[in-house]
Tab-separated table of C-alpha atoms and ligand atoms in Angstrom:
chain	number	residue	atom	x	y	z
F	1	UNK	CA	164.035	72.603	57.457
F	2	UNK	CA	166.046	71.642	54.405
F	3	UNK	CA	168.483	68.891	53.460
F	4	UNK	CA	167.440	66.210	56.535
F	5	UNK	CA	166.879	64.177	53.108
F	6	UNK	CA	170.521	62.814	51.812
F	7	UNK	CA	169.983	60.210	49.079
F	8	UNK	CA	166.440	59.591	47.572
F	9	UNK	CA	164.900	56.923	44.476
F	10	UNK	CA	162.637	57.552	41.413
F	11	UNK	CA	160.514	54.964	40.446
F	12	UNK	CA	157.633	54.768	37.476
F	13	UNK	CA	155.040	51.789	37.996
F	14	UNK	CA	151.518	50.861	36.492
F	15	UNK	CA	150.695	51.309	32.982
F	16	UNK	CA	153.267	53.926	31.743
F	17	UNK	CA	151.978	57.192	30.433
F	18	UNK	CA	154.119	59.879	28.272
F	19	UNK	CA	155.652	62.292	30.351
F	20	UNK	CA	157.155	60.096	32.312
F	21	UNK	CA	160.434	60.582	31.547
F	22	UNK	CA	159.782	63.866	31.780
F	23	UNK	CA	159.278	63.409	35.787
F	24	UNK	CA	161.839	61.600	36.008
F	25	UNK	CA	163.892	64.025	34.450
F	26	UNK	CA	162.714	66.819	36.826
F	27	UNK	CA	162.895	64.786	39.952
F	28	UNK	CA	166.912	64.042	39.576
F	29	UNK	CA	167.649	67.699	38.018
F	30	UNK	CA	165.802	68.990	40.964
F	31	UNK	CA	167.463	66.610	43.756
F	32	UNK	CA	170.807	67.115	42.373
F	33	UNK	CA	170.588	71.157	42.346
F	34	UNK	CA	169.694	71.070	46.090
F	35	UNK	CA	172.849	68.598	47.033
F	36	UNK	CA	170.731	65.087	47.262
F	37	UNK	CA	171.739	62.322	46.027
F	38	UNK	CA	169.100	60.337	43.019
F	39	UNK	CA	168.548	56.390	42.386
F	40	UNK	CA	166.831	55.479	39.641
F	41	UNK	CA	164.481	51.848	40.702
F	42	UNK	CA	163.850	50.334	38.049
F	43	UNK	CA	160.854	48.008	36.983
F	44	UNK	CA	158.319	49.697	39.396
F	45	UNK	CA	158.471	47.833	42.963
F	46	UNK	CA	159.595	45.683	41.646
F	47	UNK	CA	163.288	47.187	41.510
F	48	UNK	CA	162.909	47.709	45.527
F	49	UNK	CA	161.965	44.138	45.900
F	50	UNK	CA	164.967	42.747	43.675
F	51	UNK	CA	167.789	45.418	44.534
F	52	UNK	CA	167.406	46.718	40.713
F	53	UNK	CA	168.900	50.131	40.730
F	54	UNK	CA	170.816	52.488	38.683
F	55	UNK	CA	172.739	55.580	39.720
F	56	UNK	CA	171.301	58.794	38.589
F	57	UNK	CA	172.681	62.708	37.972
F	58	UNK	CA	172.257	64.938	35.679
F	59	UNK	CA	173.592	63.862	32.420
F	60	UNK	CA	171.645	60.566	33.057
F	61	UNK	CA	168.232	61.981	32.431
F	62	UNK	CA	169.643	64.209	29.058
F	63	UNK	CA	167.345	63.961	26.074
F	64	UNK	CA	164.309	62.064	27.535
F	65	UNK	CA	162.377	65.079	27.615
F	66	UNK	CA	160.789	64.407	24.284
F	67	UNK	CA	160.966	60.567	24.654
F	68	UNK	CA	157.507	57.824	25.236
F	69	UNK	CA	157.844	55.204	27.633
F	70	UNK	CA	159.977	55.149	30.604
F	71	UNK	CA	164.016	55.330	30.710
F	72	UNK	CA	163.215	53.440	34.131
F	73	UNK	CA	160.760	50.411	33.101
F	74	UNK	CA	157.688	50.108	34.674
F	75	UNK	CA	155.725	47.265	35.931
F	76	UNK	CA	152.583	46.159	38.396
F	77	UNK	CA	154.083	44.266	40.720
F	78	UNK	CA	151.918	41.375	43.017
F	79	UNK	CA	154.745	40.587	45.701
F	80	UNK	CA	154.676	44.346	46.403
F	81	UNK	CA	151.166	44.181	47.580
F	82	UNK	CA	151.778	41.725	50.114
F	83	UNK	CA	153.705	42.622	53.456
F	84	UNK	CA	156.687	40.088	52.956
F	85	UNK	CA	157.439	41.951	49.313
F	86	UNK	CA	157.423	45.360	50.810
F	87	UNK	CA	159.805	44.071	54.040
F	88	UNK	CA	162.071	42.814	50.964
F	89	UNK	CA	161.780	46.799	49.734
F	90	UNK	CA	162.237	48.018	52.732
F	91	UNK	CA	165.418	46.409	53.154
F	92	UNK	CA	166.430	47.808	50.164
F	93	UNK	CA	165.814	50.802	51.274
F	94	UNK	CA	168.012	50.704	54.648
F	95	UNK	CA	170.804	49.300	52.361
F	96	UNK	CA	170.845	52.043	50.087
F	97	UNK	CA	170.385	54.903	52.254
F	98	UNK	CA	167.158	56.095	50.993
F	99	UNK	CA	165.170	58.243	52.926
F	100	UNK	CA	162.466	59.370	50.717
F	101	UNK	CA	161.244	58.210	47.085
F	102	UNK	CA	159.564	59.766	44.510
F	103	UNK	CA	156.919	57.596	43.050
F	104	UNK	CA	155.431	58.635	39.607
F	105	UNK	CA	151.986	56.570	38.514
F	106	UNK	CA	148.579	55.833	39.332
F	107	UNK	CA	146.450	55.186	41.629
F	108	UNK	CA	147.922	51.666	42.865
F	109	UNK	CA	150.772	53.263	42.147
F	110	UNK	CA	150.116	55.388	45.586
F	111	UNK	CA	148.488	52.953	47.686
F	112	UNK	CA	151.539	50.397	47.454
F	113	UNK	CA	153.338	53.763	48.645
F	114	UNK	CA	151.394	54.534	51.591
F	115	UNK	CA	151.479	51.290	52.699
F	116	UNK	CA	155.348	50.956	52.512
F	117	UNK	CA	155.729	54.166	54.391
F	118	UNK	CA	153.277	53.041	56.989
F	119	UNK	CA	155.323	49.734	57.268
F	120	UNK	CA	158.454	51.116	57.469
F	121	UNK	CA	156.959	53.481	60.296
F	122	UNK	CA	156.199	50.667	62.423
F	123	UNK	CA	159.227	48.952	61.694
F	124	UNK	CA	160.901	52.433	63.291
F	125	UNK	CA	162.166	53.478	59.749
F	126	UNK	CA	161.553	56.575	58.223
F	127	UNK	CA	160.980	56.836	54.505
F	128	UNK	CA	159.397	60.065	53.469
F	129	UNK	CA	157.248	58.948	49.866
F	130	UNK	CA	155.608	61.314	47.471
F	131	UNK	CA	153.295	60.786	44.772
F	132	UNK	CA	153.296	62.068	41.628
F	133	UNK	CA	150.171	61.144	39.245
F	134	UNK	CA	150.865	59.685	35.913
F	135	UNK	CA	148.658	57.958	33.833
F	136	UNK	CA	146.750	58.130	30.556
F	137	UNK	CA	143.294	57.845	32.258
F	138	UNK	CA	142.845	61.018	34.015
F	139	UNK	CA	141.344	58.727	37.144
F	140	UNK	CA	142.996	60.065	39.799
F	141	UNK	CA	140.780	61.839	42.275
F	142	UNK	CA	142.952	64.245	43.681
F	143	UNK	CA	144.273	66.153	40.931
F	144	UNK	CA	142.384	67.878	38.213
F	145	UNK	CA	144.964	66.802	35.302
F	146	UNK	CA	147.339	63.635	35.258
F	147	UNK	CA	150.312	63.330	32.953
F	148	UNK	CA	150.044	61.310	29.809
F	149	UNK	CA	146.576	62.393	29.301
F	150	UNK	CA	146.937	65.213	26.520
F	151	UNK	CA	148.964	63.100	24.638
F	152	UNK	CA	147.078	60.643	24.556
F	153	UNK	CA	143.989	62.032	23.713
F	154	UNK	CA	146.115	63.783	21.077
F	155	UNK	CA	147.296	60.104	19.518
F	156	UNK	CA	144.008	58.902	19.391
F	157	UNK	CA	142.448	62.053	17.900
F	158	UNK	CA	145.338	61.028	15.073
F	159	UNK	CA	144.074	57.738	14.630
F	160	UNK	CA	140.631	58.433	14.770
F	161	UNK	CA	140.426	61.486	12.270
F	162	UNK	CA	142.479	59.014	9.398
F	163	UNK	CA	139.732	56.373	10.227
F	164	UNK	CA	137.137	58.799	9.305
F	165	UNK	CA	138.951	59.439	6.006
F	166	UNK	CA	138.394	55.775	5.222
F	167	UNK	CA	134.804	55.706	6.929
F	168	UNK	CA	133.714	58.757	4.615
F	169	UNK	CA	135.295	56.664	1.640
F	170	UNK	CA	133.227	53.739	2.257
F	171	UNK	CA	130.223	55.391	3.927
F	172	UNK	CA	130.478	53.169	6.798
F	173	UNK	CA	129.982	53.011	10.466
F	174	UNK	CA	133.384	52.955	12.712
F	175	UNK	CA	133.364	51.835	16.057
F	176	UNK	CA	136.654	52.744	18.039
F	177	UNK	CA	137.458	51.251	21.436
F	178	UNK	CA	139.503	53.934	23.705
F	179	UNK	CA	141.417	53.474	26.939
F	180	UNK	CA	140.966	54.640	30.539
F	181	UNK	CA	140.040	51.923	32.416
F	182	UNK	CA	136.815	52.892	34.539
F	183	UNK	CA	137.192	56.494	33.573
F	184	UNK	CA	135.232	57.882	30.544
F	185	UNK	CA	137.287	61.246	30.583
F	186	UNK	CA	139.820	60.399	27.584
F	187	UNK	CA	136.883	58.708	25.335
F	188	UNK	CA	134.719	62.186	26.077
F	189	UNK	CA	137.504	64.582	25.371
F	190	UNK	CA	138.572	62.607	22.446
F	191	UNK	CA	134.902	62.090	21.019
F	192	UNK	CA	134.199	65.646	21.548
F	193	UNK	CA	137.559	66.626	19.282
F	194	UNK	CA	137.031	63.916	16.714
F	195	UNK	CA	133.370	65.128	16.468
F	196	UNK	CA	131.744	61.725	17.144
F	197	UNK	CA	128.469	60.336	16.388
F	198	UNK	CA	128.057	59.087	19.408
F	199	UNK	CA	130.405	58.301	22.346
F	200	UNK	CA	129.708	55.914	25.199
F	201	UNK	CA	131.192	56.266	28.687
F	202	UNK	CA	131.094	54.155	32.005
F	203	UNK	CA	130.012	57.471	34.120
F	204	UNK	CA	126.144	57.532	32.157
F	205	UNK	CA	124.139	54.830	32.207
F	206	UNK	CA	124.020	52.908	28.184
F	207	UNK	CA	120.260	53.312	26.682
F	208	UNK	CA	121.578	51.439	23.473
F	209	UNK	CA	117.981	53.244	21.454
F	210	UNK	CA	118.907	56.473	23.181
F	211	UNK	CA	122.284	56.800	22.772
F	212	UNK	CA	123.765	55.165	19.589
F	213	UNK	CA	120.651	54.177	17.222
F	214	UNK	CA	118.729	57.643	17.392
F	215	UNK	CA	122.256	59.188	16.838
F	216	UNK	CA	123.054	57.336	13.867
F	217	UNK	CA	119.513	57.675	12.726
F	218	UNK	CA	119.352	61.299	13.545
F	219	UNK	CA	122.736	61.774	11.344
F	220	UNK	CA	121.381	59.732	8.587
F	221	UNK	CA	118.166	61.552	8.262
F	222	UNK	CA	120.693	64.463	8.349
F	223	UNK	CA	122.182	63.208	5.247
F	224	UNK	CA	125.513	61.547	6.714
F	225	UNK	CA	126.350	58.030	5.505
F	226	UNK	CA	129.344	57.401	7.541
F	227	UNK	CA	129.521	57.134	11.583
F	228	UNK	CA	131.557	57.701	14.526
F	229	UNK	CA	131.344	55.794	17.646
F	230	UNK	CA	133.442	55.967	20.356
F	231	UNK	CA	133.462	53.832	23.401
F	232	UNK	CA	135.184	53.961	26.436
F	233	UNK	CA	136.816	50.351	27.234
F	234	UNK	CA	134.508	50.725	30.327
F	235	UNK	CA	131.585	50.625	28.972
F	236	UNK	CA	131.530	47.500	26.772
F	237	UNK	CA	133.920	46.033	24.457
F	238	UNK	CA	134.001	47.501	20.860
F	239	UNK	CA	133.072	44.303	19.636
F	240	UNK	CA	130.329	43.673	21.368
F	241	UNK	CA	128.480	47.297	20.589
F	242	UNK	CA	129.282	46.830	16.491
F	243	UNK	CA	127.398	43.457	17.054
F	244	UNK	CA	124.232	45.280	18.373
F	245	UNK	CA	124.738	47.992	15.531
F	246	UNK	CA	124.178	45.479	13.464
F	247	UNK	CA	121.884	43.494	14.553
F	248	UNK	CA	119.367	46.491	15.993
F	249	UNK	CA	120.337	48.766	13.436
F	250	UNK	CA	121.180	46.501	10.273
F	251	UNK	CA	124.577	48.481	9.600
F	252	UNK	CA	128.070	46.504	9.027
F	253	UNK	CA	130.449	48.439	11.462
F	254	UNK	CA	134.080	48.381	11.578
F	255	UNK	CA	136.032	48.202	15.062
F	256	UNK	CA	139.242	49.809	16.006
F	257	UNK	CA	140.430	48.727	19.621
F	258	UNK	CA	143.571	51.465	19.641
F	259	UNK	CA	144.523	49.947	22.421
F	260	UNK	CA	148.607	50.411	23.932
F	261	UNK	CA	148.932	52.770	20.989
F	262	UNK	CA	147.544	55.701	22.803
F	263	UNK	CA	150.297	55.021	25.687
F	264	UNK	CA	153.474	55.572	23.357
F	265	UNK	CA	154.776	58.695	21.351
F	266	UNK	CA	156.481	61.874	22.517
F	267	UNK	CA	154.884	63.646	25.323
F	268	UNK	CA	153.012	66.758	24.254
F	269	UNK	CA	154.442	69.821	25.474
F	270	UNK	CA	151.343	69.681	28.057
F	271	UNK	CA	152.603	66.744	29.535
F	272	UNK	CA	156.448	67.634	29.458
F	273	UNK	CA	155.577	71.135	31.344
F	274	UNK	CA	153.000	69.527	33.936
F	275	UNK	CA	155.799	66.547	34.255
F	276	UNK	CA	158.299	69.213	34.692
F	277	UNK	CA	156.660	70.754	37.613
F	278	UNK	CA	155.641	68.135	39.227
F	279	UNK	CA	158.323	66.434	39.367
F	280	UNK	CA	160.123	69.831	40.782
F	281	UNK	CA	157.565	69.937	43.126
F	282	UNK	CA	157.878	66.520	43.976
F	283	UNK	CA	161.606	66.832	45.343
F	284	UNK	CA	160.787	70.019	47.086
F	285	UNK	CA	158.028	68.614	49.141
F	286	UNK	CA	160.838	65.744	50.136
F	287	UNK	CA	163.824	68.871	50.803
F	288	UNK	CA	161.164	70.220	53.348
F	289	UNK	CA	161.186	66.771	54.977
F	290	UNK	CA	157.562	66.358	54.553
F	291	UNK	CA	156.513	62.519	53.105
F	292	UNK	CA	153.047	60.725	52.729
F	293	UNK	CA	152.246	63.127	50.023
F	294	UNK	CA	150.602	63.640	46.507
F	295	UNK	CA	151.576	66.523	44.117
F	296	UNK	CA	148.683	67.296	42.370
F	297	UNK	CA	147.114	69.812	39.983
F	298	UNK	CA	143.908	71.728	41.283
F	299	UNK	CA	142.944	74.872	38.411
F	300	UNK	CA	146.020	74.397	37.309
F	301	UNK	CA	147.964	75.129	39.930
F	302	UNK	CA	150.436	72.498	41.288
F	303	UNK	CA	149.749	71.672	45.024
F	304	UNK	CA	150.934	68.764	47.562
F	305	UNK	CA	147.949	66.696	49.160
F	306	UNK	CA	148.193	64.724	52.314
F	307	UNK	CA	148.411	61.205	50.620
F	308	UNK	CA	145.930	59.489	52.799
F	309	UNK	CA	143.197	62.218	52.183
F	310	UNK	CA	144.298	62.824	48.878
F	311	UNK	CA	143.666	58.426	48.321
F	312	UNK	CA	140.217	58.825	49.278
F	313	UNK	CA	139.332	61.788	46.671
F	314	UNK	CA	136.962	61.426	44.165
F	315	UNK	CA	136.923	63.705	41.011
F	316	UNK	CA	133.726	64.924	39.788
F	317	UNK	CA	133.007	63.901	36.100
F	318	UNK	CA	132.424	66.729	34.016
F	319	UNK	CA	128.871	66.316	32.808
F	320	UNK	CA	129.431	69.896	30.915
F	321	UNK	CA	131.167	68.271	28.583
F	322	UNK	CA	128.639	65.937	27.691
F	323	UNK	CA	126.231	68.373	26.886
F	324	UNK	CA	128.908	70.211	24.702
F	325	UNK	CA	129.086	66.185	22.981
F	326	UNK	CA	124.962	66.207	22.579
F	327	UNK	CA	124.615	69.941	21.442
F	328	UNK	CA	127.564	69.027	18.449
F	329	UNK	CA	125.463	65.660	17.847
F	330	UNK	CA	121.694	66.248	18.477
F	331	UNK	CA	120.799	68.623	15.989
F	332	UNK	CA	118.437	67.957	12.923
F	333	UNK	CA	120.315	69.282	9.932
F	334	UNK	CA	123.838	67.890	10.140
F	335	UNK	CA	125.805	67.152	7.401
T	401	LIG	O1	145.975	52.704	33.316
T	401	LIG	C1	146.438	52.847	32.037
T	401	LIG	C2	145.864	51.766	31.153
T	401	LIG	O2	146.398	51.962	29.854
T	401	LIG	C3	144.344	51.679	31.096
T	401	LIG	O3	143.783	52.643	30.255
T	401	LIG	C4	144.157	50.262	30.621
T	401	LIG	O4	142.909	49.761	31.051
T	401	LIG	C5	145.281	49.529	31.287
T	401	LIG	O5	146.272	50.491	31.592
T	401	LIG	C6	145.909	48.454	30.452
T	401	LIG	O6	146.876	47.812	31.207
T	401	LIG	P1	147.968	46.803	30.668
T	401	LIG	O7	149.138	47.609	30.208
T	401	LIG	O8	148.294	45.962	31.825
T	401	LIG	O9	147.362	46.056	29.514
């Protein structure tokens, strides 16, 4: 059952991620190859809410592939959580003609989907919506690998391997502040490539002795004299754990909050090939006139989820790779 679906939008919202554009890309190239029309919304929800559109085909989304950010603007929008704000969207919708959209974020991302699909079901409109996960963090239950996340653990391995240069310099203790909100999956990947001292995330407990001053005292017996920690922004504030450094351990730290940084820059070629496919997959899902879905990645295959199911998810946190972290960081001898 192909080509019920005429005209559908694109739309990025949350915190932007790179790869983005990427999706974006994919989702018009694919709609336009199968005969369906492609609106770009613009500013998340937002651009439902106010009627803020562009026209899309194929030249529009030329030479984004490599580009940060988001040719489409993103925002979080409030109004669009209430049911007034989504009546204004789905009047937007009926105006333009859509009958599905492609939404590429996060989590809330999703949820303000679902619940404009169910609203415009029980208004007697039918909006097909699929979701397509986007976002630095990793968070998303459903799917094993979100886009954004390689490179940004890339940019903040960057960062983080030219403060060590300085660190080593001054035989000093760093203390760098990463992203992903209640996740701790880019400050473990990232501490386990930087080779941290220590690196504190939301899913284990904090035993300050256990896991930052017998590190640093291990590494100093050891013979180091300069220090890596990394900590996950959901865990504490960087601030706050240099102040206990120095207070418990009588070291002067220096803090890094990276910070927006890691959300910029060119989209690894991980994140332009998983964007690419989603965002295929995304508009294929819609040409078989199935909505209330989430493309997703599962082994690293690309598969569609039922949205509601797929919301209620969770991901398991990879506790292997904290042992890999405590094997690299718990020996005697290091140097
Ligand atoms: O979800 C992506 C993310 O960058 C999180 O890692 C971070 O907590 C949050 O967004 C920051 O949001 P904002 O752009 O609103 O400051």
């Amino acid at each position: 059952m192909e080509n019920q679906i005429k005209r559908i939008g694109v739309l990025t919202s949350g915190g932007d991620a790179p790869g983005m554009n990427a999706a974006v890309r994919a989702v018009v190239r694919s709609a336009v190859g199968r005969g369906i029309d492609c609106i770009g919304i613009r500013r998340g929800w937002n651009g439902l809410i106010n009627s803020d559109f562009i026209h899309m085909n194929a030249s529009s989304v030329s030479h984004i592939i490599n580009k940060g950010g988001t040719m489409l603007y993103t925002a979080r929008s409030e109004e669009f959580m209430d049911p007034s704000g989504r009546a204004k969207a789905l009047a937007t919708c009926k105006l333009l003609g859509l009958d599905g959209i492609v939404a590429i974020g996060g989590d809330g991302t999703f949820r303000g989907a679902l619940a404009l699909s169910r609203q415009a079901a029980e208004s007697g409109h039918s909006l097909q919506v699929v979701g397509v996960p986007a976002t630095i963090d990793n968070d998303i239950g459903c799917s094993h690998y979100t886009i954004g996340f390689d490179t940004a653990c890339n940019t903040a391995v960057e960062c983080i391997d030219k403060l060590r240069d300085t660190m080593q310099s001054h035989e000093r203790c760093s203390v760098v502040e990463v992203m992903g909100r209640h996740a701790g999956y880019l400050a473990l990947y990232v501490g386990i490539a930087v080779g941290a001292t220590a690196v504190l995330i939301p899913e284990r407990e904090l035993d300050f002795d256990r896991d930052i001053v017998e590190k640093i005292r291990r590494a100093r017996l050891a013979g180091t004299t300069h220090y890596m920690i990394v900590v996950a922004e959901g865990v504490a504030s960087a601030m706050d754990i240099a102040k206990r450094i120095h207070d418990e351990v009588g070291i002067d730290p220096r803090v890094t909050v990276l910070g927006h940084i890691q959300r910029g820059g060119s989209p690894s070629a991980r994140d332009r090939e998983t964007a690419s496919r989603m965002g295929y997959e995304a508009v294929k899902v819609l040409a078989e006139s199935r909505g209330n879905r989430i493309v997703a990645t599962q082994d690293g295959r690309i598969v569609d989820l039922d949205m509601e199911e797929a919301l209620q998810m969770t991901k398991a946190f990879n506790m292997d790779r904290y042992q890999v972290l405590e094997a690299m960081t718990n020996c005697k001898d290091i140097l």
